Tab-separated table of C-alpha atoms in Angstrom:
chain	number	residue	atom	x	y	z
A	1	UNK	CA	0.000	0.000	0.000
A	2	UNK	CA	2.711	2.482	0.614
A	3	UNK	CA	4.634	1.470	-2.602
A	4	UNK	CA	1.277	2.027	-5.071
A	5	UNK	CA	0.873	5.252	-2.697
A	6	UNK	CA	4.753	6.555	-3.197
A	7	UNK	CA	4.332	5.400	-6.897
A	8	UNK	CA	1.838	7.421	-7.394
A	9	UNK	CA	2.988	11.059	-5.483
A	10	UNK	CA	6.103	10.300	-7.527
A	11	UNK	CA	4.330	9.429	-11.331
A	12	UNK	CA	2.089	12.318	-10.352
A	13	UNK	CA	4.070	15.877	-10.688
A	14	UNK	CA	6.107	13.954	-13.416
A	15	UNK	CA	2.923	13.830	-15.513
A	16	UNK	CA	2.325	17.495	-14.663
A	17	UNK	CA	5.431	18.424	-15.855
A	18	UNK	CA	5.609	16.758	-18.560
A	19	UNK	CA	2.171	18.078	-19.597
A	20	UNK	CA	2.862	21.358	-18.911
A	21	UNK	CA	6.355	21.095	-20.746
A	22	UNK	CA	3.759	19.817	-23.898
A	23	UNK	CA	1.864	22.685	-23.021
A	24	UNK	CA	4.381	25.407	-23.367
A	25	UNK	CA	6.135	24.152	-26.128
A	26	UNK	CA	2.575	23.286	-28.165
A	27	UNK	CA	1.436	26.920	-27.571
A	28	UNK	CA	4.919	27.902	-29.478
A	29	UNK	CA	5.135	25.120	-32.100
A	30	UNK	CA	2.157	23.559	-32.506
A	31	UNK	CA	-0.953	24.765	-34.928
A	32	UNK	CA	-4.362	25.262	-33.497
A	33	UNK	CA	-5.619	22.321	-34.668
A	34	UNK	CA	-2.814	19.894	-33.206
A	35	UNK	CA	-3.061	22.144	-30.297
A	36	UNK	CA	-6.385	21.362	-29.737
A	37	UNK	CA	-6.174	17.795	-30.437
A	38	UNK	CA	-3.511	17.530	-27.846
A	39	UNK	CA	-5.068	19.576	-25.103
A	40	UNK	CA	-8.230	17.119	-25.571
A	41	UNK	CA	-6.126	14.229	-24.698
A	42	UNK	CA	-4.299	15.880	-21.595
A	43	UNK	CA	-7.931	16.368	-20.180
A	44	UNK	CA	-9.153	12.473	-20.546
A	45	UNK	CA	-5.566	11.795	-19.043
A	46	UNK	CA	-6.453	14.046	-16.596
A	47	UNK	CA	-9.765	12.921	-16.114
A	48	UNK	CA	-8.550	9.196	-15.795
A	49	UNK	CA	-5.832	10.414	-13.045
A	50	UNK	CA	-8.599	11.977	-11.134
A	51	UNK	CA	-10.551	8.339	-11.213
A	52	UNK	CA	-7.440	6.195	-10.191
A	53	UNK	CA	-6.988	8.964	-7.197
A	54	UNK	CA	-10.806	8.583	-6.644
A	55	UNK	CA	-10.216	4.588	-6.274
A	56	UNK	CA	-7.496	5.067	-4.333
A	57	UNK	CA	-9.435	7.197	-1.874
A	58	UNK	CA	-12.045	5.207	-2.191
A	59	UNK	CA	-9.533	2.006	-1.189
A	60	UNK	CA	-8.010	3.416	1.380
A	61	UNK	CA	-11.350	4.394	3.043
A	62	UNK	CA	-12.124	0.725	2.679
A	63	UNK	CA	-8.704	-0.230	4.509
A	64	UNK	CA	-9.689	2.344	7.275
A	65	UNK	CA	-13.231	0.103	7.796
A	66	UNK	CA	-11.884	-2.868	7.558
A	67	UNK	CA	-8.495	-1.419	10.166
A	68	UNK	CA	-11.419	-0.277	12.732
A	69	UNK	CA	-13.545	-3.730	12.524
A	70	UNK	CA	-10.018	-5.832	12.903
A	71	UNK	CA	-9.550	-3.744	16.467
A	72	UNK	CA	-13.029	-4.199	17.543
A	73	UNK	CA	-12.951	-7.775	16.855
A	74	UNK	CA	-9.907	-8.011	18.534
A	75	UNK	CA	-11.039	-6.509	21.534
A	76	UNK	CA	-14.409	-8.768	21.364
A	77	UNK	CA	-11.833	-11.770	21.409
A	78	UNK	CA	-10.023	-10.687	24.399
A	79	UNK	CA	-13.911	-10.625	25.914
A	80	UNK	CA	-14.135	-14.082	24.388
A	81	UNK	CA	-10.988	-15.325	25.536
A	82	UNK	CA	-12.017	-14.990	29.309
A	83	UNK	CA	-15.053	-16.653	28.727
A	84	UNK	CA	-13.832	-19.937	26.827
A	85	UNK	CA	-16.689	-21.788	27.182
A	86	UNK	CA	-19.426	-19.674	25.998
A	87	UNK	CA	-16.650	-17.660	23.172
A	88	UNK	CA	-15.542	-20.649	21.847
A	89	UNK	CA	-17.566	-20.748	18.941
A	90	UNK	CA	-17.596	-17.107	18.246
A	91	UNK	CA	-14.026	-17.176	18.479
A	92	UNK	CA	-14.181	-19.646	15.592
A	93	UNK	CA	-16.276	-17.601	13.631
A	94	UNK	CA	-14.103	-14.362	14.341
A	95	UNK	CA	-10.813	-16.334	13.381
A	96	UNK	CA	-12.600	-17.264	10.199
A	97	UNK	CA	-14.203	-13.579	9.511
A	98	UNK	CA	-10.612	-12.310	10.363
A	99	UNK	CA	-9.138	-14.519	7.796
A	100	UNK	CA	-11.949	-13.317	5.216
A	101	UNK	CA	-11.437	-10.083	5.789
A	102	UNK	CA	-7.575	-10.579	5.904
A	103	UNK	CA	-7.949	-12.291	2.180
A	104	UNK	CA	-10.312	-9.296	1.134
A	105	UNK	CA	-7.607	-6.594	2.183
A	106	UNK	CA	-4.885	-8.481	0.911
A	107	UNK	CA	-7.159	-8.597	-2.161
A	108	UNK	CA	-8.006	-5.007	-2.248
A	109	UNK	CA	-4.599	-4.156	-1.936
A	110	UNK	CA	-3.133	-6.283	-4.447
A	111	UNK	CA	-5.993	-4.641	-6.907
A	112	UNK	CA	-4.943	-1.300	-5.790
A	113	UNK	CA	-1.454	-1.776	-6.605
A	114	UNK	CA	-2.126	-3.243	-9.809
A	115	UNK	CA	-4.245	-0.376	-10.608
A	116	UNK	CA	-1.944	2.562	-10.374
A	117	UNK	CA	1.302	0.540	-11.967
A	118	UNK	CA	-1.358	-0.003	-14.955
A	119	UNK	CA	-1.978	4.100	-14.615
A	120	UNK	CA	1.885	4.879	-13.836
A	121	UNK	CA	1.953	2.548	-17.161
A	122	UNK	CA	-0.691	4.725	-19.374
A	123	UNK	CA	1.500	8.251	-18.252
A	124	UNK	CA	4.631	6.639	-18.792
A	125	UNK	CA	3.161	6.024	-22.700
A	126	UNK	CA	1.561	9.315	-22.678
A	127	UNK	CA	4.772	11.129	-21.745
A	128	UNK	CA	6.694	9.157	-24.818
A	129	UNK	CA	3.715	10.195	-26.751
A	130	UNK	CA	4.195	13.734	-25.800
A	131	UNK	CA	7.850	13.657	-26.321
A	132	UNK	CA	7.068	11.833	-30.177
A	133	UNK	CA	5.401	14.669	-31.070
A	134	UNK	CA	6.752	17.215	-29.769
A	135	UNK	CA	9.869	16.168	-31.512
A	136	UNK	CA	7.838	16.413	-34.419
A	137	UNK	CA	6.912	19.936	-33.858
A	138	UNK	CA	10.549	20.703	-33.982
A	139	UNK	CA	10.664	19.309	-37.028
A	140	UNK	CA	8.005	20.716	-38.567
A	141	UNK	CA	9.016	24.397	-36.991
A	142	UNK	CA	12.555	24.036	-38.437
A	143	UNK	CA	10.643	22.881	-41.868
A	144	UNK	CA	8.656	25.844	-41.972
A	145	UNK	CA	11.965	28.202	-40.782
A	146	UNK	CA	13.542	27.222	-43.687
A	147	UNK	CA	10.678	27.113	-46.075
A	148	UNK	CA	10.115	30.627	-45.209
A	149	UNK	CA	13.983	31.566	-45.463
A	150	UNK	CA	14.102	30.004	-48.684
A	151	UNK	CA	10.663	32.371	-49.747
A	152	UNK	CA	12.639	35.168	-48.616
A	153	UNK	CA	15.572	34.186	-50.542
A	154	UNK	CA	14.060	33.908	-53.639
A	155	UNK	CA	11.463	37.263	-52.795
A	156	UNK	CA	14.576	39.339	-52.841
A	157	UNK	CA	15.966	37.587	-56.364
A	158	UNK	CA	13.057	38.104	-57.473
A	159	UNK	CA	12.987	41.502	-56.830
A	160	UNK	CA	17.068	42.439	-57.835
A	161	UNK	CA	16.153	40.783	-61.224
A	162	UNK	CA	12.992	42.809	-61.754
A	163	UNK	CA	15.074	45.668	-60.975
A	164	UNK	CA	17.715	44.388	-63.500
A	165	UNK	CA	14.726	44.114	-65.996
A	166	UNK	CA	14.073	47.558	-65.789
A	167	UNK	CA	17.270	48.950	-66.139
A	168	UNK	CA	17.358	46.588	-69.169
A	169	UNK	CA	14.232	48.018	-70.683
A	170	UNK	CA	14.822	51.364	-70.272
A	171	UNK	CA	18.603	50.591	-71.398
A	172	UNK	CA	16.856	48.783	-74.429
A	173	UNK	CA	14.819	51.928	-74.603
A	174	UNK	CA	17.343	54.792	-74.754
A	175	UNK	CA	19.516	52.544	-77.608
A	176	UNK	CA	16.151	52.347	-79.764
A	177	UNK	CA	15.661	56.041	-78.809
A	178	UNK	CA	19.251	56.845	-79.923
A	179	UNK	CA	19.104	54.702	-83.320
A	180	UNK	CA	16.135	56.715	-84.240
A	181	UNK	CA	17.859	59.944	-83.323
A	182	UNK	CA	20.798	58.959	-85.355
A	183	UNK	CA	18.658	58.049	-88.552
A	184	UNK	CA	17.021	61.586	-88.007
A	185	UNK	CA	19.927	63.474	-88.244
A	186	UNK	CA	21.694	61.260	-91.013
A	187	UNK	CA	18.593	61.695	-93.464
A	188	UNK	CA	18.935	65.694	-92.409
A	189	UNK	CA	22.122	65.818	-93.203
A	190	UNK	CA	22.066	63.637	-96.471
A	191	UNK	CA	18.562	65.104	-97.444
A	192	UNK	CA	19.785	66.664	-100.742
A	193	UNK	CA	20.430	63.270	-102.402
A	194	UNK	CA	17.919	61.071	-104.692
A	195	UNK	CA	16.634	57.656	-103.372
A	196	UNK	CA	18.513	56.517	-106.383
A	197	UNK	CA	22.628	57.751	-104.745
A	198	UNK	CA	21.404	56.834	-101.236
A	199	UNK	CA	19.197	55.853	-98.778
A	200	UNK	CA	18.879	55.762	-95.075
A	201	UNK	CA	17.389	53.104	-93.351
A	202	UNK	CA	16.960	50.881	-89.789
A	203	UNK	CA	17.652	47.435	-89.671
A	204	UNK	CA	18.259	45.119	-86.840
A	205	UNK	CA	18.619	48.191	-84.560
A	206	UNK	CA	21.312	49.612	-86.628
A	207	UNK	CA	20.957	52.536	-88.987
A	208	UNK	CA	22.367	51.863	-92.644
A	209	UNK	CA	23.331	54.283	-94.917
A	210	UNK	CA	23.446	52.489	-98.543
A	211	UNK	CA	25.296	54.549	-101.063
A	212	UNK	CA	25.126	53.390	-105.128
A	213	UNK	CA	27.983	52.801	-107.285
A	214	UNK	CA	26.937	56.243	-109.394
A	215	UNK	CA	27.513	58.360	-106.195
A	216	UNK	CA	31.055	57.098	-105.204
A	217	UNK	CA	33.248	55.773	-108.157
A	218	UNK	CA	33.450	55.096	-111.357
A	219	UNK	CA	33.508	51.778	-112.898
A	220	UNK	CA	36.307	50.020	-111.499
A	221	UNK	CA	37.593	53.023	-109.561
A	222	UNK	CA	38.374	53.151	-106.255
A	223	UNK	CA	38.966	56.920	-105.977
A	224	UNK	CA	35.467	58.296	-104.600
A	225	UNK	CA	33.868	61.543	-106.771
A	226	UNK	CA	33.293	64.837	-105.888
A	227	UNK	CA	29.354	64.299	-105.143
A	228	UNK	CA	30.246	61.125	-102.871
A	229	UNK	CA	32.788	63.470	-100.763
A	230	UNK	CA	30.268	66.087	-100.743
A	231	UNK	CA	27.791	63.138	-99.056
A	232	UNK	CA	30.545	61.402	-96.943
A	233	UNK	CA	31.456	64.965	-95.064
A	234	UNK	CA	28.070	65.372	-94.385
A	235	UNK	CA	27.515	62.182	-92.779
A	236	UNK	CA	31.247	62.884	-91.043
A	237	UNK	CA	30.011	65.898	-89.866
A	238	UNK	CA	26.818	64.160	-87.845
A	239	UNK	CA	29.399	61.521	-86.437
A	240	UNK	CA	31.422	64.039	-84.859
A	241	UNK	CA	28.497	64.779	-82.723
A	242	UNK	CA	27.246	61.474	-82.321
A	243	UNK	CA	30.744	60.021	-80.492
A	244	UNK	CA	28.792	56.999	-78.940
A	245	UNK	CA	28.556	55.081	-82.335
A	246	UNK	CA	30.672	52.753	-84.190
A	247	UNK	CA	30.792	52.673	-87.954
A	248	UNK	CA	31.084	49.965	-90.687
A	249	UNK	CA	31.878	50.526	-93.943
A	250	UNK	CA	31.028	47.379	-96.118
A	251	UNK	CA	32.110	47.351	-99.866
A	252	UNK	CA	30.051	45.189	-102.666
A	253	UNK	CA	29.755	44.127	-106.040
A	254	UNK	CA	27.940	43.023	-108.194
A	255	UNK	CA	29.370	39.095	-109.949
A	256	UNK	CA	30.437	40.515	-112.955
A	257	UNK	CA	34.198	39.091	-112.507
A	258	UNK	CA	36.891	41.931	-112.124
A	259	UNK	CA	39.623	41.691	-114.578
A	260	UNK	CA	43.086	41.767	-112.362
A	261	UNK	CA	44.747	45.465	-112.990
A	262	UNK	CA	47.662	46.078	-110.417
A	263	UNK	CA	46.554	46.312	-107.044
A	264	UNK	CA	42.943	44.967	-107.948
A	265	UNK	CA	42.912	41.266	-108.516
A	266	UNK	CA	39.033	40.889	-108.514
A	267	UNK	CA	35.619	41.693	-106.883
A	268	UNK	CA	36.863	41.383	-103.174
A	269	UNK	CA	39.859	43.291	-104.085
A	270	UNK	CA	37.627	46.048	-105.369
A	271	UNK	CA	35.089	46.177	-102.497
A	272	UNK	CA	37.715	46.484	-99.797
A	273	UNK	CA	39.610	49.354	-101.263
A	274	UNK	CA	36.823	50.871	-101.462
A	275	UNK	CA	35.705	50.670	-98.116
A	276	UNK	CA	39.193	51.504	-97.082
A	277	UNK	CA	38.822	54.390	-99.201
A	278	UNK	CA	35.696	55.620	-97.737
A	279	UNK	CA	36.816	54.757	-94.295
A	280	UNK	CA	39.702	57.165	-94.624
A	281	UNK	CA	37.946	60.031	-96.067
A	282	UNK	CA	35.468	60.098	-92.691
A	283	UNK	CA	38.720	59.625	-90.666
A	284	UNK	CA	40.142	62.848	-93.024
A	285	UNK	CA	36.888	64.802	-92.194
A	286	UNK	CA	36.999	63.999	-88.355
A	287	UNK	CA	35.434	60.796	-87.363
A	288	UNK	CA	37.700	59.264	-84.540
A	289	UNK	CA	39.664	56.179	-86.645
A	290	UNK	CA	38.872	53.856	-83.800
A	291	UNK	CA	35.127	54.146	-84.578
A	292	UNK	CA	35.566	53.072	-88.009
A	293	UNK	CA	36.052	49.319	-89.204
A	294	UNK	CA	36.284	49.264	-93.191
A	295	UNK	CA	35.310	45.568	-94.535
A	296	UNK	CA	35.273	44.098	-99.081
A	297	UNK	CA	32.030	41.823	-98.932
A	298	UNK	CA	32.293	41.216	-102.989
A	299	UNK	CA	29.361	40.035	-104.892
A	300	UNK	CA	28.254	37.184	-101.643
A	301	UNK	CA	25.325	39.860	-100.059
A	302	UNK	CA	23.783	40.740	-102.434
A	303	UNK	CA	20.201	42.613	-102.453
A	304	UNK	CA	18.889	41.978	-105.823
A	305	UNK	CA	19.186	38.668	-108.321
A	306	UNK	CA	21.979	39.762	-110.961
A	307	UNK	CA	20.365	38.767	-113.600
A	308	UNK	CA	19.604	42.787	-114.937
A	309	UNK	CA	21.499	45.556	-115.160
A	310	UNK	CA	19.393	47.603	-113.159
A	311	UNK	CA	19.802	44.633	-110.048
A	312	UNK	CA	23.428	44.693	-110.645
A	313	UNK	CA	23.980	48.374	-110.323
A	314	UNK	CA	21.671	48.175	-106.857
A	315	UNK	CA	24.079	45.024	-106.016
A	316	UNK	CA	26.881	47.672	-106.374
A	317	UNK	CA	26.697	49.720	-103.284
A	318	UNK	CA	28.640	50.354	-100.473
A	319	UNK	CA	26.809	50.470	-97.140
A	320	UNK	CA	27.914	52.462	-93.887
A	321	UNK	CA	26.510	50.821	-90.523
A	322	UNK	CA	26.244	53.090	-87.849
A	323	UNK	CA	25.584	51.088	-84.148
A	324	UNK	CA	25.285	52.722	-81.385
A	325	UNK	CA	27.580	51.574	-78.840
A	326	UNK	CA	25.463	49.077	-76.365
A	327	UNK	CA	28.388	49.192	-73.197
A	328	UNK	CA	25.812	49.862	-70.954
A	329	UNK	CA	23.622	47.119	-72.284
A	330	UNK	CA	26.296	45.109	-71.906
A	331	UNK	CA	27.413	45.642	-68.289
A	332	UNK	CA	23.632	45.125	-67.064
A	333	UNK	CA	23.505	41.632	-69.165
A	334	UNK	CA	26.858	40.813	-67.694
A	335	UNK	CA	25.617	41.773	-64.429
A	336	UNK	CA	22.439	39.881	-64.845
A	337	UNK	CA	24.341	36.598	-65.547
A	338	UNK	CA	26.471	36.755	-62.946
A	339	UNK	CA	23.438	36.854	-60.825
A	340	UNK	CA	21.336	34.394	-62.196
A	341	UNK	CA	24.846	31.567	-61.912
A	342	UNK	CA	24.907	30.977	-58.112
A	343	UNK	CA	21.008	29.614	-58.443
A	344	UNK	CA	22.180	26.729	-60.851
């Protein structure tokens, strides 16, 4: 009886404790619903504790009786004792109530015993229980740490590479803005030629300036007329004001083959001579050499079939490419890379 009893003051605060430890770290960890669910087992727990203690009571009440009729039958068989002849028999029937009653306590007790190791049993599962899931709370709270870390993470990528977007459009934005510029100024400037010497025109974001055959040389000449001077200066002088662009001169022919004289072997002879040509008359009338990049493409881009002489003489051009330079376009794409690699 003292064992279950000792058992039982000991098993008790434990469960409290442990409950209460659930408790705190549920109201932390835990979601409402699991909360709940875990707050509605603590009170049947509870509610079965508070049964075993009523047995118990209730038990040791019963010892108590039982205690108080051993003593008075005890004293009735000292009474008996001193009158054996007439307490004989009753003293029989005491010694066998005594032994019933002795069986029935020894009974009682043994149930009692066995019923708070089977409740010390049921809170020491309870407190594993406890401990299972509030291990899994951990887990789950470490789970959601880094799932929101990770959102975070990404939030603020997100956000750097709309910003690099941006810049990137309105980059995009200010080199379409420019091009257009440019092709402004060039047709100004070259306004006093036909469609027929020249034309201005955008293609793939670059502005080309396509001057014919008639305008520039003679056939087979590499020395550039008066009229295509007159037209070259005046393209030099809106490149002197427009230092942010590159230019490309690009000589061609038509397939006509190009009997070798001197210098001239054939067609690709021809058109790079005269793009050399024309590149050094805008270096002569102040375009920065460095800009300038002076390239023969012969008879292989052609615009026209050259099957006519009218598609041959378009086929004979020379065109100058003006790009604006795209540095700044550039460093954001570079930049943008080198932000996108560490998420591979």
């Amino acid at each position: 009886m003292f064992s279950a009893k000792s058992t039982a003051r000991r098993a008790y605060p434990l469960t409290l404790a442990l409950v209460a430890a659930a408790g705190l770290s549920l109201s932390s960890c835990v979601t409402a619903k699991r909360y709940d669910d875990l707050q509605a087992r603590q009170r049947n727990e509870e509610q079965a504790r508070l049964a075993a203690e009523q047995q118990a009571r209730q038990a040791k009440a019963d010892l108590q009786k039982t205690n108080d009729v051993l003593t008075e039958l005890r004293a009735d068989q000292k009474r008996l004792i001193a009158d054996s002849t007439q307490t004989g028999s009753a003293l029989r029937r005491t010694r066998a109530l005594y032994t019933q009653l002795t069986e029935s306590y020894d009974k009682l007790l043994k149930n009692s015993d066995r019923a708070l190791a089977d409740r010390n049993s049921e809170y020491g599962k309870l407190a594993k229980d406890l401990a299972t899931r509030e291990g899994e709370l951990g887990t789950l709270d470490q789970t959601l740490r880094k799932s929101k870390a990770d959102n975070d993470r990404l939030a603020a990528d997100l956000t750097a590479r709309e910003a690099r977007l941006k810049e990137l459009t309105q980059a995009l934005a200010d080199k379409d803005r420019a091009v257009n510029d440019l092709k402004a100024r060039v047709s100004k400037a070259l306004l006093s030629f036909n469609s027929n010497e020249l034309q201005v025109k955008l293609k793939d974001g670059k502005v080309y300036v396509s001057l014919s055959e008639q305008l520039l040389f003679k056939s087979g000449s590499t020395k550039v007329d008066p009229k295509g001077q007159e037209a070259l200066k005046k393209l030099a002088a809106v490149l002197q004001e427009q230092k942010d662009v590159n230019v490309v001169v690009e000589g061609h022919t038509d397939t006509v083959p190009m009997r070798g004289s001197g210098a001239i072997q054939d067609n690709w002879d021809l058109s790079a001579l005269r793009a050399t040509e024309i590149a050094r008359l805008l270096a002569t009338s102040g375009v920065t050499p460095a800009r300038i990049t002076a390239s023969g493409r012969s008879q292989y881009v052609p615009v026209a079939a050259n099957d006519t002489p009218q598609n041959r003489a378009m086929n004979r051009r020379t065109e100058i490419i003006l790009t604006p330079k795209l540095d700044e376009l550039f460093q954001i794409l570079d930049s943008s890379s080198g932000a996108a690699a560490p998420g591979k």
